């Protein structure tokens, strides 16, 4: 494979040799620009990198797209020795290594896909100190041959750190538990002096704790970034009967790659076939496909051969395509965390992207049914605990889908991160529903929770409020409570809506062990003590379905962006790599806007590092210059003249005077004058010197400079009676033409 041989030659190039022996002397920013092309660090990156350089253990939790890679790649370049990166998926590994190699970073990987001679070659490079980053799968790490190699590497060139990517795989509480990850702590015993860095995008506290303990991190520097992804636009749409048409239209009118998640393999296949029939380039991805087909489809998606991947959740971790512009959920996700992760595959590059969830209440029944099927395969007994947790998670998803507050507030509160709302980039914030003051009702609700000893769920509380004679209410004696029956004026649905809002706004808590019990918190008491009002968004008014995404840049930059994309695709294909490895979307956009025409200007674009400047600079500059020439040419189109203008022009060119032309053509002299003015504006060589002396022409030009060319009457006023409208018009036409020329 061509990338491999490139790796070998890159590894022994003078650049990487310099870096493998001595730490870089310039600033961290210089190194960042040199290798990755970026001018500044994102929030948190610098602190993490400095801690890594100081040899500390690290736990880095950043959302997808936050920029985790640089956090370990840059230290790997600057520290002596080899960094071992444990990464769960072979496909992901190849991808990351290729992306590094195109930046001339000496990286390589070892896994079962290599031939014995390839493996030997790479081992040789490692021992000669020609490699800075070594990617391996966890299962390989503990085979005796590999451990032997590691010890040799350590002795000869040193190990700079162990980096555990996707570190949440160590936790059973995460969504991708991998038993092999459990053994990683053994590295601690074998190499106690080598720092360990764990990175993940998983947000829940339970998983965080697990990573710290399972990997036995030593007094680590912990970086926990906000999980807010400001560039993602969130929207929930009702599923109508014409769902397919809506999806089709969305895909056709939005450029760039997208993922459509469906609940079942059958739906994936059906939707793919329909889209293909309608001319969309789409491919399927699900666990029912052969490994090879899955791999091929994924590669074609990464390389922008197809626009859309229709997939089940099997299409997941490791798909680090940075320029996915939309993720559509055709069906309800299983829980908020899955939704956050799946939707989060959009916009890793930080550019605007959309996450759309289609919701129909009947989906709830489908999932509910699936939950009921969770049984112990041996005994056929229902798995009650699992079912309970699944039901609670489903309820949270429904709350999200039906929620009327900021979607970010709902998502982030799920991860325990407070968010003030009003994000301006979700459907609820862009089309806010009217708010009503429900403070009194909230007080009724919360005091009912208190009187029921904080030991019941939402439905029970509502039954008490509405004065139910249900068995459970009577049994518990809750018909004797002062809050019994005080909420008859509201429907059960309204109370549910209030209850959800209280949870979403953090004005009440709920236990999360599968038995959802409502609990009061400090803010609940503020409401009860009348220190805090409660506003509830009331039912959705008809939302504007034509909500447009970010306004697009100018049409000109847009057209150039498309051309640069085509060039990028061509260059990527020649090198058998994904287009984003040539340049990110954001970098192409910056090129399209700034239109650099020299290598110096080109180097200043964010995302252009030294290697890429040399490799691609000329090609992109040529494309940009060609585009500009084309634009300039097309701004002076050789208009085909209308018949009447052409006739006037022909007589003018024969040398006839104004009145002669009028006579010959049987039109008024003023009409001929209008024709001539238009012809001048169109750039026809017509001399006005015979009609207006040059001194007068100069005065008219001065007046234009003074008061502008827009208003004829203003010009006339400025110039005075001695100047006719026709004279002003002719000079102005000439002036206009000169403006468009330059
Ligand atoms: P993660 O692994 O956290 O999902 P990545 O490391 O893949 O994120 O980075 C996401 C995107 O952001 C990539 O396209 C990367 O090149 C870009 N990126 C990372 N750091 C910076 C930076 N300091 N400036 C600009 N872009 C950056
Ligand atoms: Zn919002």
XYZ file of C-alpha atoms and ligand atoms in Angstrom:
770
model
C 0.000 0.000 0.000
C 1.357 3.336 -0.981
C 0.849 4.986 2.391
C 3.110 2.418 4.037
C 6.077 3.098 1.868
C 5.463 6.778 2.403
C 5.654 6.096 6.131
C 9.023 4.483 5.800
C 10.490 7.356 3.838
C 8.889 9.962 6.046
C 10.227 8.305 9.132
C 13.774 8.645 7.983
C 13.462 12.163 6.613
C 15.625 14.842 8.231
C 12.594 16.530 9.779
C 11.471 13.624 11.858
C 15.027 12.720 12.760
C 15.454 16.169 14.223
C 12.345 15.741 16.288
C 13.141 12.287 17.497
C 16.375 13.317 19.118
C 15.854 16.725 20.585
C 12.758 18.447 21.863
C 11.606 21.258 19.687
C 13.126 24.561 20.641
C 10.373 26.869 19.337
C 7.052 27.501 21.038
C 4.266 24.958 21.221
C 2.387 27.107 18.732
C 5.207 26.792 16.212
C 5.077 23.029 16.444
C 1.295 23.086 16.136
C 1.468 25.216 13.000
C 4.304 23.215 11.513
C 2.702 19.795 11.789
C -1.012 20.468 11.927
C -1.315 23.867 10.328
C -3.290 25.469 13.184
C -2.381 28.845 14.635
C -3.717 28.486 18.149
C -4.841 25.893 20.626
C -8.423 25.145 21.377
C -9.709 25.529 24.904
C -7.871 23.122 27.207
C -5.409 21.704 24.693
C -2.429 23.692 25.880
C -2.912 22.782 29.567
C -3.231 19.096 28.687
C -0.150 19.189 26.481
C 1.897 20.945 29.135
C 0.889 18.364 31.739
C 1.822 15.600 29.323
C 5.191 17.176 28.661
C 5.740 17.331 32.415
C 5.264 13.565 32.516
C 1.965 13.555 34.398
C -0.764 10.966 34.016
C -3.770 12.402 32.232
C -7.485 11.910 31.981
C -8.902 13.928 29.112
C -12.640 14.039 28.611
C -13.636 16.138 25.656
C -16.644 15.866 23.409
C -16.282 14.487 19.917
C -14.596 17.073 17.762
C -13.065 18.764 20.793
C -9.563 18.085 19.525
C -8.304 15.210 21.637
C -5.836 13.877 19.084
C -3.492 16.833 19.268
C -3.433 16.491 23.061
C -1.310 13.369 22.774
C 0.140 13.690 19.287
C 1.943 16.915 20.005
C 3.596 15.617 23.206
C 4.544 12.463 21.305
C 6.434 14.624 18.819
C 8.158 16.659 21.497
C 9.091 13.982 24.002
C 11.972 11.591 23.488
C 11.052 7.987 22.758
C 8.003 6.251 21.347
C 4.416 6.840 22.423
C 2.267 3.714 22.373
C -1.329 4.492 21.462
C -3.930 1.875 22.292
C -6.873 2.171 19.978
C -9.805 -0.236 19.817
C -10.451 -0.541 16.123
C -8.109 -1.517 13.347
C -9.916 0.635 10.807
C -9.667 3.646 13.090
C -5.986 3.025 13.616
C -5.170 2.976 9.933
C -7.082 6.165 9.497
C -5.310 8.039 12.246
C -1.898 6.876 11.147
C -2.554 7.913 7.562
C -3.771 11.313 8.707
C -0.541 11.748 10.675
C 1.682 10.577 7.862
C 0.253 13.113 5.452
C 1.430 15.739 7.955
C 4.852 14.144 7.979
C 4.509 12.837 11.506
C 6.421 9.594 11.978
C 3.579 7.292 13.016
C 2.940 3.656 12.350
C 0.771 0.800 13.548
C 1.082 -2.883 14.232
C -1.858 -5.217 13.886
C -2.988 -8.499 12.446
C -3.638 -7.054 8.987
C 0.103 -6.791 8.225
C 2.288 -9.388 6.535
C 5.248 -10.776 8.495
C 7.716 -8.764 6.433
C 5.769 -5.543 6.908
C 5.726 -6.224 10.636
C 9.478 -6.795 10.671
C 10.115 -3.576 8.773
C 8.101 -1.581 11.228
C 9.741 -3.200 14.212
C 13.087 -2.220 12.721
C 11.964 1.403 12.391
C 10.829 1.393 15.999
C 14.118 0.111 17.310
C 16.056 2.607 15.228
C 14.104 5.452 16.816
C 12.427 6.434 13.564
C 8.891 6.322 14.943
C 7.230 8.723 17.377
C 3.760 7.179 17.611
C 2.940 3.501 17.554
C -0.709 2.459 17.346
C -1.717 -0.973 18.581
C -4.928 -2.842 19.363
C -5.325 -3.845 23.017
C -5.423 -7.567 22.294
C -1.999 -7.379 20.705
C -0.442 -5.585 23.613
C -0.227 -8.621 25.855
C 1.116 -11.225 23.533
C 4.617 -12.174 24.640
C 6.288 -11.249 21.371
C 4.931 -7.751 21.537
C 5.851 -7.219 25.165
C 9.372 -8.317 24.298
C 9.502 -5.736 21.526
C 8.229 -3.027 23.867
C 10.929 -3.727 26.407
C 13.571 -3.544 23.702
C 12.150 -0.258 22.449
C 12.133 1.060 25.983
C 15.753 0.112 26.479
C 16.989 1.547 23.203
C 14.895 4.639 22.510
C 12.543 4.938 25.461
C 8.753 4.981 25.851
C 7.302 8.473 26.162
C 3.832 7.396 27.340
C 0.965 4.963 26.980
C -2.044 6.663 25.499
C -5.388 4.928 25.890
C -7.765 6.252 23.252
C -11.513 5.626 23.680
C -10.697 4.903 27.301
C -14.364 4.490 28.225
C -14.108 1.003 26.705
C -12.638 0.013 30.065
C -15.971 0.552 31.777
C -18.962 -1.733 31.825
C -21.083 1.345 32.375
C -20.082 2.815 29.056
C -21.648 1.952 25.763
C -18.673 0.082 24.243
C -17.259 -2.096 26.979
C -14.275 -4.159 25.783
C -12.938 -6.821 28.114
C -9.424 -6.477 26.623
C -9.264 -2.962 28.010
C -9.415 -4.370 31.545
C -5.891 -5.694 31.200
C -4.410 -2.310 30.405
C -3.704 -1.686 34.086
C -1.038 -4.386 33.786
C 1.025 -1.871 31.849
C 1.301 0.044 35.104
C 2.987 -2.928 36.787
C 5.348 -3.604 33.944
C 6.358 -0.031 33.241
C 5.669 1.927 36.419
C 7.690 4.922 35.277
C 5.912 5.428 31.947
C 3.086 7.990 32.138
C -0.393 6.940 31.139
C -2.878 9.176 29.344
C -6.538 8.234 28.955
C -8.837 10.015 26.502
C -12.534 9.672 25.805
C -15.665 11.501 24.728
C -17.913 9.706 27.162
C -19.499 11.954 29.645
C -21.189 10.119 32.469
C -19.689 10.316 35.912
C -19.796 6.579 36.464
C -17.581 5.941 33.438
C -15.191 8.680 34.536
C -14.713 7.069 37.933
C -14.220 3.697 36.329
C -11.475 4.969 34.029
C -9.574 6.474 36.944
C -9.710 3.229 38.922
C -9.450 0.588 36.231
C -6.442 2.207 34.591
C -4.917 3.023 37.979
C -4.074 6.557 36.976
C -1.650 8.227 39.413
C -2.673 11.662 40.557
C -3.691 12.493 37.010
C -4.222 15.886 35.478
C -7.916 15.747 34.687
C -9.344 17.827 31.898
C -13.107 17.755 31.686
C -14.365 19.906 28.845
C -17.873 21.165 28.441
C -19.978 18.772 26.424
C -21.726 21.546 24.662
C -21.148 21.387 20.914
C -22.057 24.900 19.825
C -21.714 24.214 16.109
C -24.443 21.558 16.107
C -27.991 22.611 15.376
C -30.547 20.377 17.092
C -34.069 19.933 15.875
C -36.896 17.484 16.481
C -39.423 17.068 13.697
C -42.733 15.281 13.761
C -42.846 12.185 11.585
C -45.448 12.837 8.940
C -46.784 10.449 6.376
C -44.505 12.024 3.785
C -41.434 11.400 5.920
C -39.493 9.917 3.027
C -40.084 12.940 0.783
C -38.961 15.226 3.549
C -35.756 13.244 4.098
C -35.091 13.083 0.358
C -35.545 16.801 0.001
C -33.270 17.448 2.943
C -30.506 15.295 1.496
C -30.845 16.846 -1.938
C -30.789 20.429 -0.750
C -27.950 20.029 1.736
C -24.487 19.538 0.397
C -21.916 17.505 2.207
C -21.909 14.115 3.848
C -24.653 12.853 6.085
C -25.617 9.854 8.159
C -29.185 8.595 8.492
C -29.727 6.291 11.447
C -32.572 3.782 11.285
C -33.813 1.373 13.937
C -33.516 -1.870 11.946
C -31.493 -3.470 9.183
C -34.601 -3.853 7.066
C -35.299 -0.126 7.278
C -31.694 0.619 6.388
C -31.896 -1.515 3.257
C -35.259 -0.106 2.212
C -34.305 3.506 2.715
C -30.979 3.044 0.918
C -32.721 1.501 -2.085
C -35.254 4.308 -2.257
C -32.627 7.014 -2.037
C -30.504 5.343 -4.684
C -33.537 5.111 -6.958
C -34.043 8.848 -6.512
C -30.487 9.589 -7.550
C -28.869 10.085 -4.134
C -25.509 8.381 -3.694
C -26.168 6.337 -0.567
C -24.837 3.097 0.902
C -26.061 0.873 3.724
C -24.204 -0.113 6.890
C -25.415 -2.666 9.414
C -24.285 -5.784 11.215
C -26.011 -8.018 8.673
C -23.563 -7.092 5.923
C -20.385 -9.020 5.251
C -17.278 -7.535 6.888
C -15.844 -6.695 3.525
C -18.951 -4.849 2.368
C -19.117 -2.918 5.579
C -15.508 -1.909 5.249
C -15.912 -0.922 1.599
C -19.034 1.099 2.260
C -17.366 2.883 5.116
C -14.307 3.674 3.021
C -16.421 5.012 0.175
C -18.242 7.239 2.611
C -14.985 8.485 4.158
C -13.626 9.289 0.744
C -16.723 11.185 -0.354
C -17.548 8.717 -3.123
C -21.048 8.666 -1.696
C -22.927 11.381 0.108
C -25.068 9.444 2.538
C -24.544 6.509 4.859
C -27.807 4.873 5.898
C -27.004 2.874 8.998
C -28.002 1.167 12.181
C -26.131 2.036 15.340
C -23.553 -0.553 14.251
C -22.035 2.385 12.389
C -20.428 4.019 15.352
C -17.271 4.502 17.289
C -14.227 4.941 15.150
C -16.004 6.710 12.355
C -13.960 9.819 12.710
C -14.953 11.505 9.490
C -14.699 15.140 10.508
C -16.903 16.685 7.836
C -20.260 14.999 8.364
C -22.698 17.860 7.810
C -25.909 16.240 9.045
C -27.067 13.305 11.121
C -30.708 12.379 10.760
C -32.380 10.005 13.193
C -35.140 8.365 11.241
C -36.193 6.579 14.448
C -36.018 7.197 18.159
C -32.604 6.475 19.743
C -32.371 4.174 22.767
C -31.261 6.774 25.253
C -29.983 10.299 25.526
C -26.346 9.258 25.733
C -26.622 7.267 22.484
C -28.377 10.173 20.874
C -25.690 12.576 21.993
C -22.932 10.306 20.656
C -24.675 9.414 17.383
C -25.795 12.940 16.573
C -22.346 14.057 17.715
C -20.752 12.387 14.711
C -21.819 15.506 12.837
C -19.506 18.490 12.651
C -16.378 17.135 14.336
C -14.464 19.761 12.397
C -16.277 22.498 14.267
C -18.158 23.733 11.212
C -21.934 24.120 11.284
C -23.827 20.833 11.091
C -27.389 19.735 11.783
C -28.816 16.956 13.969
C -32.411 16.122 13.206
C -34.537 13.672 15.112
C -37.838 12.446 13.684
C -40.351 11.561 16.328
C -43.767 9.955 16.246
C -45.538 8.890 19.410
C -46.104 5.484 17.868
C -42.331 4.865 17.951
C -42.672 4.648 21.711
C -44.806 1.537 21.361
C -42.237 -0.116 19.095
C -39.427 0.434 21.537
C -41.595 -0.511 24.485
C -42.304 -3.770 22.737
C -38.605 -4.332 22.159
C -37.936 -3.706 25.831
C -40.498 -6.347 26.765
C -38.543 -8.834 24.689
C -35.520 -8.486 26.947
C -35.575 -11.888 28.591
C -33.023 -14.242 29.993
C -32.270 -16.509 27.024
C -31.829 -19.550 29.249
C -34.962 -19.307 31.358
C -37.215 -17.023 29.336
C -37.726 -14.923 32.471
C -37.963 -11.200 31.857
C -34.798 -9.305 32.767
C -36.588 -6.937 35.066
C -33.753 -4.675 36.070
C -32.629 -4.214 32.459
C -36.176 -3.597 31.336
C -36.667 -1.021 34.034
C -33.515 0.867 33.105
C -34.406 0.713 29.425
C -37.873 2.099 30.154
C -36.518 4.961 32.155
C -34.028 5.777 29.420
C -36.811 5.658 26.859
C -38.794 8.100 28.950
C -35.876 10.507 28.980
C -35.641 10.319 25.208
C -39.326 11.073 24.904
C -38.899 13.973 27.288
C -36.196 15.266 24.987
C -38.315 14.827 21.883
C -41.353 16.474 23.435
C -39.338 19.029 25.340
C -40.144 22.693 24.856
C -37.019 24.134 26.455
C -33.570 24.484 24.882
C -32.479 21.069 23.545
C -28.975 21.662 24.809
C -30.217 22.288 28.316
C -31.955 18.900 28.235
C -28.996 16.999 26.800
C -26.380 18.580 29.006
C -28.445 18.219 32.172
C -28.388 14.508 31.430
C -24.614 14.654 31.843
C -24.885 16.783 34.948
C -23.681 19.903 33.172
C -25.708 23.030 33.843
C -26.537 25.045 30.748
C -28.395 28.343 30.844
C -30.487 27.771 27.714
C -31.136 30.268 24.939
C -28.487 28.627 22.794
C -29.867 30.163 19.612
C -28.988 27.000 17.738
C -31.834 24.596 18.387
C -35.413 24.569 17.172
C -36.851 25.497 20.565
C -34.573 28.492 20.927
C -35.138 29.679 17.382
C -38.908 29.235 17.599
C -39.564 29.658 21.264
C -42.954 28.641 22.495
C -44.832 31.133 24.636
C -44.081 30.914 28.358
C -46.672 30.843 31.119
C -46.142 31.381 34.799
C -46.980 28.063 36.472
C -45.370 28.826 39.817
C -48.491 27.983 41.838
C -48.945 24.655 40.069
C -45.262 23.892 40.566
C -45.651 24.570 44.293
C -48.624 22.200 44.405
C -46.631 19.543 42.615
C -43.488 19.874 44.698
C -45.322 19.962 47.970
C -47.121 16.800 46.928
C -43.725 15.197 46.284
C -42.666 16.304 49.762
C -45.823 14.974 51.420
C -45.356 11.625 49.711
C -41.948 11.497 51.477
C -40.021 11.731 48.163
C -40.623 8.054 47.632
C -42.819 8.002 44.513
C -42.641 8.576 40.804
C -44.376 11.092 38.593
C -47.518 9.079 37.891
C -48.296 8.506 41.526
C -47.862 12.155 42.393
C -50.218 13.110 39.588
C -52.814 10.599 40.791
C -52.711 12.119 44.251
C -52.982 15.651 42.890
C -55.934 14.726 40.723
C -57.709 12.917 43.554
C -57.515 9.397 42.168
C -59.323 6.642 44.011
C -56.726 4.159 42.739
C -55.816 1.273 45.006
C -52.255 2.350 45.588
C -53.242 5.891 46.545
C -55.799 4.648 49.045
C -53.531 1.916 50.374
C -50.815 4.417 51.207
C -53.343 6.716 52.804
C -52.457 9.446 50.352
C -56.103 10.453 50.063
C -55.592 11.974 53.516
C -52.813 14.298 52.364
C -53.505 18.020 52.137
C -52.437 17.930 48.512
C -54.944 15.223 47.601
C -57.239 16.415 44.819
C -55.894 19.982 44.680
C -54.904 19.545 41.017
C -58.180 18.425 39.462
C -58.288 21.513 37.279
C -55.385 20.257 35.161
C -55.187 17.221 32.926
C -52.744 14.426 33.700
C -50.841 15.418 30.550
C -50.437 18.996 31.741
C -49.062 17.763 35.051
C -46.645 15.488 33.206
C -45.536 18.421 31.129
C -44.937 20.445 34.273
C -43.076 17.579 35.917
C -40.788 17.166 32.903
C -40.141 20.888 32.809
C -39.214 20.911 36.501
C -36.715 18.118 35.859
C -35.289 19.751 32.759
C -34.877 23.078 34.483
C -33.163 21.388 37.419
C -35.938 22.419 39.807
C -36.442 18.798 40.898
C -34.421 15.559 40.676
C -35.173 11.994 39.789
C -33.324 8.810 40.734
C -31.693 6.984 37.849
C -31.492 3.350 38.945
C -34.509 2.277 36.908
C -37.002 3.172 39.672
C -37.641 6.788 38.834
C -38.452 8.433 42.151
C -38.925 12.177 42.362
C -36.706 14.031 44.824
C -36.601 17.630 45.942
C -33.378 19.581 45.686
C -32.246 22.974 46.929
C -33.909 24.737 44.026
C -37.209 22.929 44.648
C -37.235 24.541 48.052
C -36.668 27.944 46.504
C -39.819 27.408 44.481
C -41.718 26.262 47.552
C -40.505 29.294 49.476
C -41.636 31.548 46.623
C -38.070 32.644 45.919
C -38.174 31.298 42.409
C -40.844 31.457 39.696
C -41.505 28.652 37.271
C -42.165 29.360 33.626
C -43.439 26.618 31.400
C -43.438 26.643 27.625
C -46.920 25.876 26.421
C -47.766 23.547 23.576
C -45.992 23.886 20.289
C -47.444 26.369 17.885
C -46.943 25.457 14.282
C -43.212 25.642 13.930
C -41.684 27.148 10.867
C -40.754 24.058 8.870
C -38.484 25.986 6.581
C -35.955 26.782 9.236
C -32.798 27.454 7.327
C -29.412 26.525 8.610
C -26.596 29.026 8.918
C -26.712 31.633 6.253
C -24.209 30.737 3.619
C -21.184 32.701 2.705
C -21.239 34.750 -0.433
C -22.147 32.987 -3.643
C -18.683 33.623 -4.976
C -16.896 31.917 -2.086
C -19.423 29.142 -2.335
C -18.697 28.488 -5.985
C -14.967 28.457 -5.337
C -15.457 26.137 -2.353
C -17.136 23.626 -4.677
C -14.221 23.798 -7.093
C -11.717 23.312 -4.300
C -13.685 20.331 -3.060
C -13.461 18.747 -6.477
C -9.723 19.335 -6.563
C -9.385 17.939 -3.048
C -11.283 14.795 -4.022
C -9.063 14.319 -7.058
C -5.852 14.719 -5.048
C -7.166 12.383 -2.345
C -8.062 9.723 -4.904
C -4.606 9.905 -6.454
C -3.134 9.193 -3.022
C -5.814 6.727 -1.911
C -6.647 8.745 1.181
C -9.805 10.436 2.429
C -10.404 13.998 1.211
C -10.389 15.427 4.732
C -6.804 14.250 5.068
C -5.861 16.616 2.275
C -7.605 19.578 3.915
C -10.539 20.006 6.285
C -13.727 21.710 5.148
C -12.906 24.677 7.354
C -9.563 25.076 5.606
C -11.186 24.960 2.162
C -13.725 27.530 3.313
C -10.982 29.844 4.513
C -9.278 29.434 1.123
C -12.511 30.219 -0.697
C -13.009 33.348 1.373
C -9.474 34.679 1.514
C -8.487 33.466 -1.971
C -4.723 33.346 -1.371
C -2.662 33.735 -4.541
C 0.877 33.290 -3.237
C 2.469 30.561 -1.156
C 2.980 33.015 1.703
C -0.699 33.888 1.761
C -1.566 30.234 1.428
C 0.637 29.222 4.365
C -1.245 31.627 6.607
C -4.538 29.764 6.161
C -5.585 27.807 9.254
C -5.056 24.107 8.573
C -2.104 24.532 6.221
C 1.004 23.009 7.765
C 4.495 22.867 6.283
C 4.071 19.497 4.637
C 0.760 20.319 3.014
C 2.011 23.687 1.865
C 4.708 21.955 -0.154
C 2.498 19.128 -1.342
C -0.623 20.992 -2.324
C 0.029 24.728 -2.240
C 0.694 25.210 -5.937
C -2.278 23.147 -7.004
C -4.764 24.970 -4.855
C -3.344 28.375 -5.727
C -3.609 27.527 -9.421
C -7.243 26.583 -8.936
C -7.945 29.783 -7.037
C -6.262 31.948 -9.677
C -8.111 30.195 -12.483
C -11.336 30.795 -10.640
C -10.583 34.476 -10.191
C -9.719 34.925 -13.855
C -12.911 33.220 -14.839
C -14.890 35.466 -12.492
C -13.289 38.596 -13.879
C -13.957 37.499 -17.422
C -17.540 36.693 -16.698
C -18.096 40.041 -15.035
C -17.593 41.617 -18.452
C -19.808 39.455 -20.496
C -19.874 40.180 -24.206
C -23.550 40.927 -24.250
C -25.500 40.114 -27.321
C -27.142 43.413 -28.100
C -30.852 43.736 -28.591
C -31.895 44.383 -32.206
C -32.755 48.009 -31.641
C -29.461 48.755 -29.861
C -27.549 46.953 -32.593
C -29.292 49.045 -35.278
C -28.450 52.320 -33.519
C -24.844 51.201 -33.029
C -24.468 50.279 -36.722
C -25.573 53.765 -37.821
C -23.319 55.435 -35.235
C -20.381 53.444 -36.546
C -21.194 54.674 -40.066
C -20.577 58.194 -38.746
C -24.126 59.540 -38.656
C -25.030 62.308 -36.226
C -27.582 61.946 -33.472
C -30.439 63.528 -35.381
C -29.553 61.651 -38.546
C -29.789 58.360 -36.667
C -33.143 59.390 -35.233
C -34.422 60.328 -38.647
C -33.197 57.210 -40.379
C -34.643 54.903 -37.729
C -37.860 56.841 -37.275
C -37.336 57.221 -33.517
C -36.988 60.243 -31.254
C -33.586 61.826 -30.665
C -33.942 61.254 -26.897
C -34.391 57.543 -27.587
C -31.181 57.515 -29.609
C -29.476 59.226 -26.700
C -30.761 56.538 -24.306
C -29.462 53.857 -26.685
C -26.031 55.424 -26.800
C -25.911 55.694 -23.035
C -26.734 51.980 -22.730
C -24.151 51.094 -25.361
C -21.490 53.000 -23.439
C -22.392 51.186 -20.238
C -22.064 47.909 -22.096
C -18.548 48.856 -23.077
C -19.063 49.663 -26.768
C -16.407 52.092 -27.974
C -18.453 55.231 -28.379
C -16.785 58.593 -28.196
C -18.699 61.386 -26.559
C -16.025 63.959 -27.260
C -17.868 65.271 -30.311
C -20.905 66.122 -28.162
C -19.430 67.321 -24.890
C -16.175 69.263 -24.581
C -13.562 67.822 -22.291
C -13.770 70.621 -19.730
C -17.451 69.951 -19.229
C -16.745 66.236 -18.970
C -14.208 66.910 -16.201
C -16.663 69.019 -14.254
C -19.301 66.322 -14.455
C -16.794 63.739 -13.204
C -15.906 65.984 -10.282
C -19.560 66.258 -9.392
C -19.894 62.466 -9.458
C -16.941 62.187 -7.122
C -18.579 64.726 -4.877
C -22.165 63.573 -4.605
C -22.115 60.082 -6.095
C -23.587 58.725 -9.281
C -26.832 57.481 -7.919
C -29.131 60.455 -8.261
C -29.336 62.226 -11.589
C -31.311 65.137 -10.196
C -28.777 65.675 -7.429
C -26.023 65.828 -10.032
C -27.997 68.294 -12.066
C -28.590 70.439 -8.998
C -24.867 70.407 -8.236
C -23.835 71.217 -11.792
C -26.489 73.819 -12.585
C -28.612 74.691 -15.613
C -25.629 74.831 -17.975
C -25.493 71.056 -18.027
C -28.204 69.015 -19.736
C -29.504 65.742 -18.423
C -28.264 64.016 -21.576
C -24.743 65.281 -21.062
C -24.736 64.133 -17.445
C -26.128 60.757 -18.452
C -23.484 60.167 -21.096
C -20.557 61.005 -18.827
C -22.070 58.986 -16.036
C -22.426 55.991 -18.376
C -18.786 56.229 -19.307
C -17.813 56.516 -15.654
C -19.937 53.446 -14.770
C -18.274 51.438 -17.440
C -14.822 52.390 -16.193
C -15.792 51.290 -12.668
C -16.786 47.781 -13.764
C -13.642 47.542 -15.890
C -11.219 48.117 -13.044
P -11.724 14.356 18.750
O -10.751 13.216 18.634
O -11.724 15.030 20.081
O -13.094 14.019 18.266
P -10.053 15.526 16.775
O -8.770 15.455 17.491
O -10.315 14.555 15.684
O -11.245 15.493 17.800
O -10.225 17.007 16.244
C -11.426 17.417 15.636
C -11.134 18.402 14.516
O -10.642 19.617 15.038
C -10.087 17.888 13.546
O -10.514 18.221 12.235
C -8.832 18.645 13.974
O -7.932 18.758 12.918
C -9.410 19.972 14.420
N -8.565 20.643 15.421
C -8.016 20.105 16.523
N -7.309 21.024 17.201
C -7.408 22.182 16.519
C -6.890 23.521 16.704
N -6.120 23.838 17.752
N -7.206 24.453 15.788
C -7.989 24.145 14.747
N -8.500 22.918 14.500
C -8.212 21.936 15.375
Zn -31.346 25.911 22.477
